[in-house]
mmCIF file of C-alpha atoms in Angstrom:
data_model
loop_
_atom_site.group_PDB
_atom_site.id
_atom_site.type_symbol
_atom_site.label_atom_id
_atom_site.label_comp_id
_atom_site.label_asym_id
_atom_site.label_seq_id
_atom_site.Cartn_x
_atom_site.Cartn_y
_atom_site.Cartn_z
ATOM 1 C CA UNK A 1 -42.858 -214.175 -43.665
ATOM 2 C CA UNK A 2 -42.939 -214.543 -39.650
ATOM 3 C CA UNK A 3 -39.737 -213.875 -38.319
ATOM 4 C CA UNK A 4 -38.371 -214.856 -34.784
ATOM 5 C CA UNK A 5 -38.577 -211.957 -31.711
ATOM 6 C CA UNK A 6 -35.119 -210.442 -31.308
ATOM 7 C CA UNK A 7 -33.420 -211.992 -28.502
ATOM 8 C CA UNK A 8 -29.402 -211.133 -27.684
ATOM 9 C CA UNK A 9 -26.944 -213.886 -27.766
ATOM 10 C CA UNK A 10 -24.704 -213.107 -24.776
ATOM 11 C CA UNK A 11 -21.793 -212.939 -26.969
ATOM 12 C CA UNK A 12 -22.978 -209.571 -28.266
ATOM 13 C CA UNK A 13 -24.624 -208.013 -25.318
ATOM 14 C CA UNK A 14 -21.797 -205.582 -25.618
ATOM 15 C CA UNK A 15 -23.146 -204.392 -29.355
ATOM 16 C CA UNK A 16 -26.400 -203.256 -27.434
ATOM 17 C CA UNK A 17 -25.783 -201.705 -24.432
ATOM 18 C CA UNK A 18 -23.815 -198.513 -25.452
ATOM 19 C CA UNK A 19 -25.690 -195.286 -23.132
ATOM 20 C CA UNK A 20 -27.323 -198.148 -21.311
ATOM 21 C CA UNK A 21 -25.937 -197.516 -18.030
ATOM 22 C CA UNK A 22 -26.072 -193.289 -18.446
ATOM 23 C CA UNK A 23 -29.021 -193.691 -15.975
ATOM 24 C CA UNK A 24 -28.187 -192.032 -12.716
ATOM 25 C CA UNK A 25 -27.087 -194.212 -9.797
ATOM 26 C CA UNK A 26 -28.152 -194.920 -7.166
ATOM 27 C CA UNK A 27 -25.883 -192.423 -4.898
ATOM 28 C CA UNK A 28 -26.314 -190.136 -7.745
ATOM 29 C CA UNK A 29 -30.469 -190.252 -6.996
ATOM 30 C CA UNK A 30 -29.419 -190.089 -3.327
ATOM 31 C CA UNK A 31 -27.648 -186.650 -4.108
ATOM 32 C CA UNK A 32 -30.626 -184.950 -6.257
ATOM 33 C CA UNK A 33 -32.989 -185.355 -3.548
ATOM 34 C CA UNK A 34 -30.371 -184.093 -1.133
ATOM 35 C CA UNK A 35 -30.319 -181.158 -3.477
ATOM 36 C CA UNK A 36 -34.002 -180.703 -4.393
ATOM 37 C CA UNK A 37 -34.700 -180.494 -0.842
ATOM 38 C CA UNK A 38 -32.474 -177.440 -0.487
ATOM 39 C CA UNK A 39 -33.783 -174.050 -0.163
ATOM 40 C CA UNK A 40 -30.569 -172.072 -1.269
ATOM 41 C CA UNK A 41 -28.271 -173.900 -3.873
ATOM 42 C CA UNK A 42 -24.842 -172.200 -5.216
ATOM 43 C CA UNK A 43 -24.580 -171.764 -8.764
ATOM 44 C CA UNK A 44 -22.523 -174.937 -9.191
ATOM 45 C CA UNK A 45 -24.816 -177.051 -7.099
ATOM 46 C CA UNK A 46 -27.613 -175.663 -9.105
ATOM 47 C CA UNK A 47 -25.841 -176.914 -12.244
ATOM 48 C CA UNK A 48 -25.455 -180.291 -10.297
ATOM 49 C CA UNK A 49 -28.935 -180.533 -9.920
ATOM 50 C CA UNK A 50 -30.139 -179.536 -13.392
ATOM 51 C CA UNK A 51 -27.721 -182.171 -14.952
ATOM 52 C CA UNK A 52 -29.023 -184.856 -13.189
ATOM 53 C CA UNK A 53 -32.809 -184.650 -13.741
ATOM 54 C CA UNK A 54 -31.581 -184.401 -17.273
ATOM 55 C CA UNK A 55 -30.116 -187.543 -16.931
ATOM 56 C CA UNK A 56 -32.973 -189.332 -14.982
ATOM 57 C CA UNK A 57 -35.412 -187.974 -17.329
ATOM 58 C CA UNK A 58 -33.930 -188.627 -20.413
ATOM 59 C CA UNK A 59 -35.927 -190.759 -22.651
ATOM 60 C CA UNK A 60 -34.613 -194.378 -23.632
ATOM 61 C CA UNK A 61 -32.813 -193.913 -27.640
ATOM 62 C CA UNK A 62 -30.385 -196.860 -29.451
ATOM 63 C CA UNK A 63 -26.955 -195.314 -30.487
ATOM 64 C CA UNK A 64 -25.824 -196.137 -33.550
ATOM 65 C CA UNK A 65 -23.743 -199.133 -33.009
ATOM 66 C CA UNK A 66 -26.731 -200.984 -31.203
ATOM 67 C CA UNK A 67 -29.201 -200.035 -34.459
ATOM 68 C CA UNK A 68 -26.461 -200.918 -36.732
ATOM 69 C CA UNK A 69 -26.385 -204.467 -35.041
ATOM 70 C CA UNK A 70 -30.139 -204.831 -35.074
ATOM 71 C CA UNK A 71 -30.615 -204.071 -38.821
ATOM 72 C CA UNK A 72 -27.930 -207.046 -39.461
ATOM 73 C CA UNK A 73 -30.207 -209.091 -37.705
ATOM 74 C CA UNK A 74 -32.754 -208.236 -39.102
ATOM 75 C CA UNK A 75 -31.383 -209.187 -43.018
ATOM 76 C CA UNK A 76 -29.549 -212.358 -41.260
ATOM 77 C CA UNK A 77 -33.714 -213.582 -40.511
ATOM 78 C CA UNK A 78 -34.800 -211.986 -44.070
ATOM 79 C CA UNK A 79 -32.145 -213.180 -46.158
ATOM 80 C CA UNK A 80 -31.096 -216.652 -44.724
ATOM 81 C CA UNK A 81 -27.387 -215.542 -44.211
ATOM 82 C CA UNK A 82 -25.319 -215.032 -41.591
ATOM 83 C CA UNK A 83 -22.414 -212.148 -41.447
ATOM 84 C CA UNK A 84 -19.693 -214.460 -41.341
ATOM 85 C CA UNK A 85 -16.577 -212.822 -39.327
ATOM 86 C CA UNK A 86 -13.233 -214.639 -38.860
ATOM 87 C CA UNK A 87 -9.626 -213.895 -38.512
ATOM 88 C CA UNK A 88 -6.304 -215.261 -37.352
ATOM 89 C CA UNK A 89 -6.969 -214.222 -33.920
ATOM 90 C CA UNK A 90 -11.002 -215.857 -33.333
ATOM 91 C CA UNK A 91 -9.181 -218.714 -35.757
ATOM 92 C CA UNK A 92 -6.593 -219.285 -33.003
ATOM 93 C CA UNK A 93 -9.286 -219.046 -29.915
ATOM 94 C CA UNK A 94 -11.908 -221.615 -31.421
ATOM 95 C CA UNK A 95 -8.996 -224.312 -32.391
ATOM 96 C CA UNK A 96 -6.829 -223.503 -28.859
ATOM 97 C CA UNK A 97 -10.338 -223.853 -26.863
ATOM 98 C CA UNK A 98 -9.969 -227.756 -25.580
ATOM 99 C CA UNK A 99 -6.087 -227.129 -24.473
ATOM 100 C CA UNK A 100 -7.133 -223.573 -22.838
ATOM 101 C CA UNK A 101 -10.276 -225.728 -21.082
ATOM 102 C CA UNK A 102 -7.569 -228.477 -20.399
ATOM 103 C CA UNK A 103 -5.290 -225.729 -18.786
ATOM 104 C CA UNK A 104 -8.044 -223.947 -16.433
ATOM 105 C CA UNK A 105 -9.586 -227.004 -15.060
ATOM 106 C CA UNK A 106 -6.023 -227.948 -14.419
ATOM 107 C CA UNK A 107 -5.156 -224.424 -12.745
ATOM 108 C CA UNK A 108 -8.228 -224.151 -10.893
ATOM 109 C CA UNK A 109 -8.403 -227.963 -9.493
ATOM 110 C CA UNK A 110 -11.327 -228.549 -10.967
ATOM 111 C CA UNK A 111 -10.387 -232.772 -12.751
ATOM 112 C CA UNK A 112 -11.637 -233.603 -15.644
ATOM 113 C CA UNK A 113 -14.422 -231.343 -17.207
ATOM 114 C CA UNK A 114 -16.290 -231.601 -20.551
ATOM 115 C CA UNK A 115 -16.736 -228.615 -22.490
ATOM 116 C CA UNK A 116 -20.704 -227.101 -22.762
ATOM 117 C CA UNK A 117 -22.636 -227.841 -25.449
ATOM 118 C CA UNK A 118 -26.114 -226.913 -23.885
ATOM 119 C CA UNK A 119 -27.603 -223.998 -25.124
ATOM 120 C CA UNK A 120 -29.462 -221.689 -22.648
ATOM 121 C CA UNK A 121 -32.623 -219.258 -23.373
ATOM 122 C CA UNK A 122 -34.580 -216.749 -21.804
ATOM 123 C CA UNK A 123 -36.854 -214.079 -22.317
ATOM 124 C CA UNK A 124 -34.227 -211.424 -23.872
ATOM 125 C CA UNK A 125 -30.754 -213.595 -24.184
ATOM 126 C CA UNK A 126 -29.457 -216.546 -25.534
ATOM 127 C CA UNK A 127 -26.122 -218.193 -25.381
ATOM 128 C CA UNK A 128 -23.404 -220.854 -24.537
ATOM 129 C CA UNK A 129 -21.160 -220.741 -22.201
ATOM 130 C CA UNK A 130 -17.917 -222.626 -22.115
ATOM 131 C CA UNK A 131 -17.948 -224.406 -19.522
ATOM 132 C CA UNK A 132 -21.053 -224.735 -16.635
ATOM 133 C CA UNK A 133 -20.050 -226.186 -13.319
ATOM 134 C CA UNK A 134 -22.057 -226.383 -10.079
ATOM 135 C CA UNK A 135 -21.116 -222.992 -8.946
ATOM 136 C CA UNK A 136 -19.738 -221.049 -11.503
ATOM 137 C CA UNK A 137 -19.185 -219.986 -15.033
ATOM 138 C CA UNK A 138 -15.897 -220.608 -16.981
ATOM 139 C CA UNK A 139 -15.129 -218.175 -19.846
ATOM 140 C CA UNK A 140 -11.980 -219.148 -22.005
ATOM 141 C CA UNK A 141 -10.626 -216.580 -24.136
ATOM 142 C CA UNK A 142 -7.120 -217.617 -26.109
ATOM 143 C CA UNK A 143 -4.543 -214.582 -26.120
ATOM 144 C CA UNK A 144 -3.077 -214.279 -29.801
ATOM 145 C CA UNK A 145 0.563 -213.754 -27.829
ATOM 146 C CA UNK A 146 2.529 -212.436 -25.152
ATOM 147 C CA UNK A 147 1.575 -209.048 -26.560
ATOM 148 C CA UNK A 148 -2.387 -209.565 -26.244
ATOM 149 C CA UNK A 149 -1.576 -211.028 -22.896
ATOM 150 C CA UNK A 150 -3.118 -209.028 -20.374
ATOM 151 C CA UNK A 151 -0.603 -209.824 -18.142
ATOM 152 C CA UNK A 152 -0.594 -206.786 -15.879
ATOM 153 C CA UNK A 153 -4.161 -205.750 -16.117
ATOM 154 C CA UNK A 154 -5.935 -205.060 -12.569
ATOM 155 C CA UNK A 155 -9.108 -204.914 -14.573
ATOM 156 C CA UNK A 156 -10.413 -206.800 -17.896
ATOM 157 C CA UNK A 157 -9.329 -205.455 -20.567
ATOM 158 C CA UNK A 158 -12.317 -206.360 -23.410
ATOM 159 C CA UNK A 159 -15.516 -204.716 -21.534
ATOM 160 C CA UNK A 160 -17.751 -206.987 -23.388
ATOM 161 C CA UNK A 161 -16.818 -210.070 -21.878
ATOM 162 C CA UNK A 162 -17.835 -209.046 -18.195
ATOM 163 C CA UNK A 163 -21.480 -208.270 -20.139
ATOM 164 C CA UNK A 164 -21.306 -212.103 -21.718
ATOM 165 C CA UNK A 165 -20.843 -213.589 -18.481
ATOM 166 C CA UNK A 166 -23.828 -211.277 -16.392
ATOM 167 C CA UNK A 167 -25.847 -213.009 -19.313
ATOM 168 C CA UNK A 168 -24.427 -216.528 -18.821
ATOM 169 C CA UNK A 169 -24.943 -215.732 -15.451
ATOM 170 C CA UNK A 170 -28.702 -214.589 -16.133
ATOM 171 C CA UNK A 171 -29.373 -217.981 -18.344
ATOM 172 C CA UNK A 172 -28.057 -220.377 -15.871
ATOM 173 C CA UNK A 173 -29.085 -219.191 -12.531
ATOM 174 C CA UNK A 174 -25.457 -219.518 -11.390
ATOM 175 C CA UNK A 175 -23.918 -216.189 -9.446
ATOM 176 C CA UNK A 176 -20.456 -216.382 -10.442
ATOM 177 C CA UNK A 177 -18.412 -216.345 -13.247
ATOM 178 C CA UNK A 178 -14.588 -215.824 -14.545
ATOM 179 C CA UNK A 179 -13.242 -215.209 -17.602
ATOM 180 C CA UNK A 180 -9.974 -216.986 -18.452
ATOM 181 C CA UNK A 181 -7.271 -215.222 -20.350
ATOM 182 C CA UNK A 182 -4.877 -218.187 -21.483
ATOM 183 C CA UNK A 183 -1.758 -218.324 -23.536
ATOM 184 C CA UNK A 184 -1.591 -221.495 -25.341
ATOM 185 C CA UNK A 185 0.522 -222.556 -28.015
ATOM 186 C CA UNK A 186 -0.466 -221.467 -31.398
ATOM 187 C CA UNK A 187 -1.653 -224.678 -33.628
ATOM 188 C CA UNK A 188 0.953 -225.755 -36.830
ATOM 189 C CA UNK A 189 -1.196 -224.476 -39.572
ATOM 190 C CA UNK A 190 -0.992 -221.181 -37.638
ATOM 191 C CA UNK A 191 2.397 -220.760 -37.200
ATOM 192 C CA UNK A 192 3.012 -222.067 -40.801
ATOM 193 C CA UNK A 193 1.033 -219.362 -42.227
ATOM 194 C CA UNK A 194 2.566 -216.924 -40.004
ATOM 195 C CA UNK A 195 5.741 -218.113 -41.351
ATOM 196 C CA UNK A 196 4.911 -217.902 -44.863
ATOM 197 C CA UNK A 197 3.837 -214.637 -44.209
ATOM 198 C CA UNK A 198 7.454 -213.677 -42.500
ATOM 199 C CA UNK A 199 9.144 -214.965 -44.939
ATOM 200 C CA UNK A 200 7.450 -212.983 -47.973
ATOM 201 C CA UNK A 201 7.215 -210.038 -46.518
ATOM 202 C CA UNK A 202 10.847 -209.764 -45.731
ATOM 203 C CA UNK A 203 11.029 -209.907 -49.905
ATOM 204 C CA UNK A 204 11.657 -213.407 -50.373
ATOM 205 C CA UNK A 205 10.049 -216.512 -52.313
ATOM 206 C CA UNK A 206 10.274 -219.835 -52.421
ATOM 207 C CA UNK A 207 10.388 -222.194 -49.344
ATOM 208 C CA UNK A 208 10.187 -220.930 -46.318
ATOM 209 C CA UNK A 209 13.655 -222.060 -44.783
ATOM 210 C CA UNK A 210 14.158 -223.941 -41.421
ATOM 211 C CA UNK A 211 15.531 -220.522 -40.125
ATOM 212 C CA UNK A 212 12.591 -218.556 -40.580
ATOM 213 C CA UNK A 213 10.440 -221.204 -39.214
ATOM 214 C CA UNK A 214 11.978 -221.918 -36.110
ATOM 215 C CA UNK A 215 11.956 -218.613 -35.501
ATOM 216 C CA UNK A 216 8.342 -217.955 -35.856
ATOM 217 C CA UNK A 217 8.102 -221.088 -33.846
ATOM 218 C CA UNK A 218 9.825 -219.449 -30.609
ATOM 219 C CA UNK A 219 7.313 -216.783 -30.817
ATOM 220 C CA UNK A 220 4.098 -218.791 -30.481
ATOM 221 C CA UNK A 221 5.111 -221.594 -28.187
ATOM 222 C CA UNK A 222 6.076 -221.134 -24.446
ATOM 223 C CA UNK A 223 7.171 -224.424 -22.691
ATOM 224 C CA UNK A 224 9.791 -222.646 -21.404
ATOM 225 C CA UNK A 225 7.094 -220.345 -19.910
ATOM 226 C CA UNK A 226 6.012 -221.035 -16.513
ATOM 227 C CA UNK A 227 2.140 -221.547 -15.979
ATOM 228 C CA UNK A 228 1.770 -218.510 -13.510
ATOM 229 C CA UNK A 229 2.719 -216.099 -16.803
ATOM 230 C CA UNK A 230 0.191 -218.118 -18.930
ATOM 231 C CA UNK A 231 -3.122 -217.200 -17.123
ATOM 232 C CA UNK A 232 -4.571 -214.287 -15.844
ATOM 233 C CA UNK A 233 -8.587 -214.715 -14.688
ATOM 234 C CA UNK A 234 -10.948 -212.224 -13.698
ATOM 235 C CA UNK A 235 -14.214 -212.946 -11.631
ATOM 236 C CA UNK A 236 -17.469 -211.490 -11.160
ATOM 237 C CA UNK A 237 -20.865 -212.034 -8.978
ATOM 238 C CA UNK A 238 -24.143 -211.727 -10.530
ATOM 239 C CA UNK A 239 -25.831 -207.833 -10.856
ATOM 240 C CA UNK A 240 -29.358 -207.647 -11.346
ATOM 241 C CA UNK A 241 -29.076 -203.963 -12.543
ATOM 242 C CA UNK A 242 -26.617 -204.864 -15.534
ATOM 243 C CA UNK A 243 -29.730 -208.017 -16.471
ATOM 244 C CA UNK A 244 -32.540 -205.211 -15.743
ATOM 245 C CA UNK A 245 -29.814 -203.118 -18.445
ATOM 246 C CA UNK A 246 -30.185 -205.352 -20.837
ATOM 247 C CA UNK A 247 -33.770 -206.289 -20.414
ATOM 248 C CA UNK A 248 -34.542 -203.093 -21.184
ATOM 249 C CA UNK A 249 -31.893 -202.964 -23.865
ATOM 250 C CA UNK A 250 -33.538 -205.570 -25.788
ATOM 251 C CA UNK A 251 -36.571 -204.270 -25.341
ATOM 252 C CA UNK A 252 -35.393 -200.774 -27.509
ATOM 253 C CA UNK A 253 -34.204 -203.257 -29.981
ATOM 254 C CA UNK A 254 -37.336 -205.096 -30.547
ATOM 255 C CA UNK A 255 -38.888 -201.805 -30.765
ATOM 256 C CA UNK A 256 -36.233 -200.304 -32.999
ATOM 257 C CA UNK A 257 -36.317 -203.595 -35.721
ATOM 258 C CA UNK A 258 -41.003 -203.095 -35.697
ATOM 259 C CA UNK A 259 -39.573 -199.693 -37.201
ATOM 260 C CA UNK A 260 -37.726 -201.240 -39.663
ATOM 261 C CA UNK A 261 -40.443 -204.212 -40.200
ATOM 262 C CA UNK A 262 -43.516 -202.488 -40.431
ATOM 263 C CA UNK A 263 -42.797 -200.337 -43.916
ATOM 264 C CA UNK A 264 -42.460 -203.302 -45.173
ATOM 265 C CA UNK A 265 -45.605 -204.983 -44.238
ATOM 266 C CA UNK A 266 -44.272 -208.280 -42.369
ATOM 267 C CA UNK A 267 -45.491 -210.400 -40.182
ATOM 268 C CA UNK A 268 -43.853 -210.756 -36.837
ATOM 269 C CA UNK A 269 -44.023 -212.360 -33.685
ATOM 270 C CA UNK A 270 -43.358 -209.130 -31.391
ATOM 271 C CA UNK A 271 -44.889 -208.114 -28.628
ATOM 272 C CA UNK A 272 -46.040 -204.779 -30.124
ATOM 273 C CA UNK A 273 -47.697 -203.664 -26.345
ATOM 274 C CA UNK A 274 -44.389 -204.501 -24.838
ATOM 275 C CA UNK A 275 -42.452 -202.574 -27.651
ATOM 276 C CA UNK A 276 -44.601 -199.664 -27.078
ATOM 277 C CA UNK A 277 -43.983 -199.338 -23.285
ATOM 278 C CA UNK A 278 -40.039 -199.989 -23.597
ATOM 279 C CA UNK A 279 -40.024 -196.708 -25.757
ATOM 280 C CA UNK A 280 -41.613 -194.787 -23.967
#
């Protein structure tokens, strides 16, 4: 059985990268030269020092959460199945998509734009964004409701989606991205639900009545919400240091999943050489 070399779909960059980035910086390299060339360090500066060659020489290791996603990789190739995952919220995103599209374009002045259907490759990442224009990225993420809103957030409030876009970004060749936080009205077959669900839980069965209804209704539609208090977007320019991250992130992967392979005697298309160097 041959199975395909590990590459990350930008979706799940996030899975992957936990202790990625525990690498010193670079004003924190800057600093233990400053204090390796010292002749006399205090105590605490001596402690500085010692904790940062740790941390530059600290050997490249998976956590947990990055080998857990690799071994359900792995049995998605071996077995021929896929983890399915979906709830009310993803359920809401995927069918709210072409208004929240609709709604940016409309925001951002950009006409009429087609969603993207292309699907983009590299080396160590795979993906497809939204929406690909000339010179930037669109990322459309549907809020469940006001609650999920990030309405006063300075920063993003789901770290994984600034990671998507860097690979978007990466896979493209275009240096700037946004993601799109959009309220859109929830679809009927939502709310119905939703108001099935109300009206059981508060003890009753039956029919839903037109009371109950209505007033699930208020709650997921806002036309009486102006657009301002819809959208909230967050941008970001290209880093080569979070794609070197991740190249080397996917590297420890490949050479985590040859751990996994090789007891049972597979064949594989890895680069075992590659693998080898990546850990070290």
């Amino acid at each position: 059985m041959t199975l395909p070399t590990f590459k990350i779909h930008c979706s799940a960059i996030g899975e992957i990268m936990g202790g990625a980035f525990n690498k010193p910086t670079e004003l924190q390299m800057k600093q233990l030269a400053e204090l390796e060339s010292k002749e006399k360090r205090t105590e605490k500066q001596e402690q500085t020092l010692q904790d940062l060659i740790a941390k530059r020489d600290a050997p490249p290791a998976l956590q947990d959460g990055a080998k857990t996603y690799c071994q359900n990789w792995l049995k998605q190739q071996l077995y021929k199945r896929r983890k399915e995952f979906s709830n009310k919220y993803t359920e809401k995103g995927n069918i709210c998509e072409p208004a929240a599209i609709d709604f940016v374009a409309k925001k951002m002045g950009y006409g009429l734009v087609i969603k993207n259907e292309q699907y983009y490759e590299n080396d160590f990442m795979c993906g497809t964004p939204d929406l690909v224009l000339p010179e930037i990225i669109e990322e459309i993420k549907n809020s469940w409701s006001v609650w999920t809103f990030p309405l006063f957030s300075n920063e993003i409030p789901d770290k994984q989606y600034p990671l998507q876009v860097q690979g978007y970004m990466a896979l493209t060749g275009i240096r700037k991205a946004a993601v799109n936080y959009c309220l859109i009205d929830a679809p009927l077959e939502i709310m119905d639900r939703e108001a099935r669900n109300v009206w059981y839980k508060s003890g009753n069965s039956g029919d839903v009545d037109m009371e109950c209804y209505d007033e699930v209704y208020a709650k997921m539609t806002y036309a009486d919400i102006p657009d301002e208090l819809k959208w909230k977007r967050f941008e970001f320019q290209y880093s080569q240091p979070i794609i070197d991250a991740i190249g080397r992130q996917v590297m420890l992967c490949r050479a985590y999943i040859n751990t996994l392979i090789n007891p049972m005697q597979m064949e594989h298309t890895f680069d075992l050489q590659a693998m080898k160097e990546a850990n070290g």
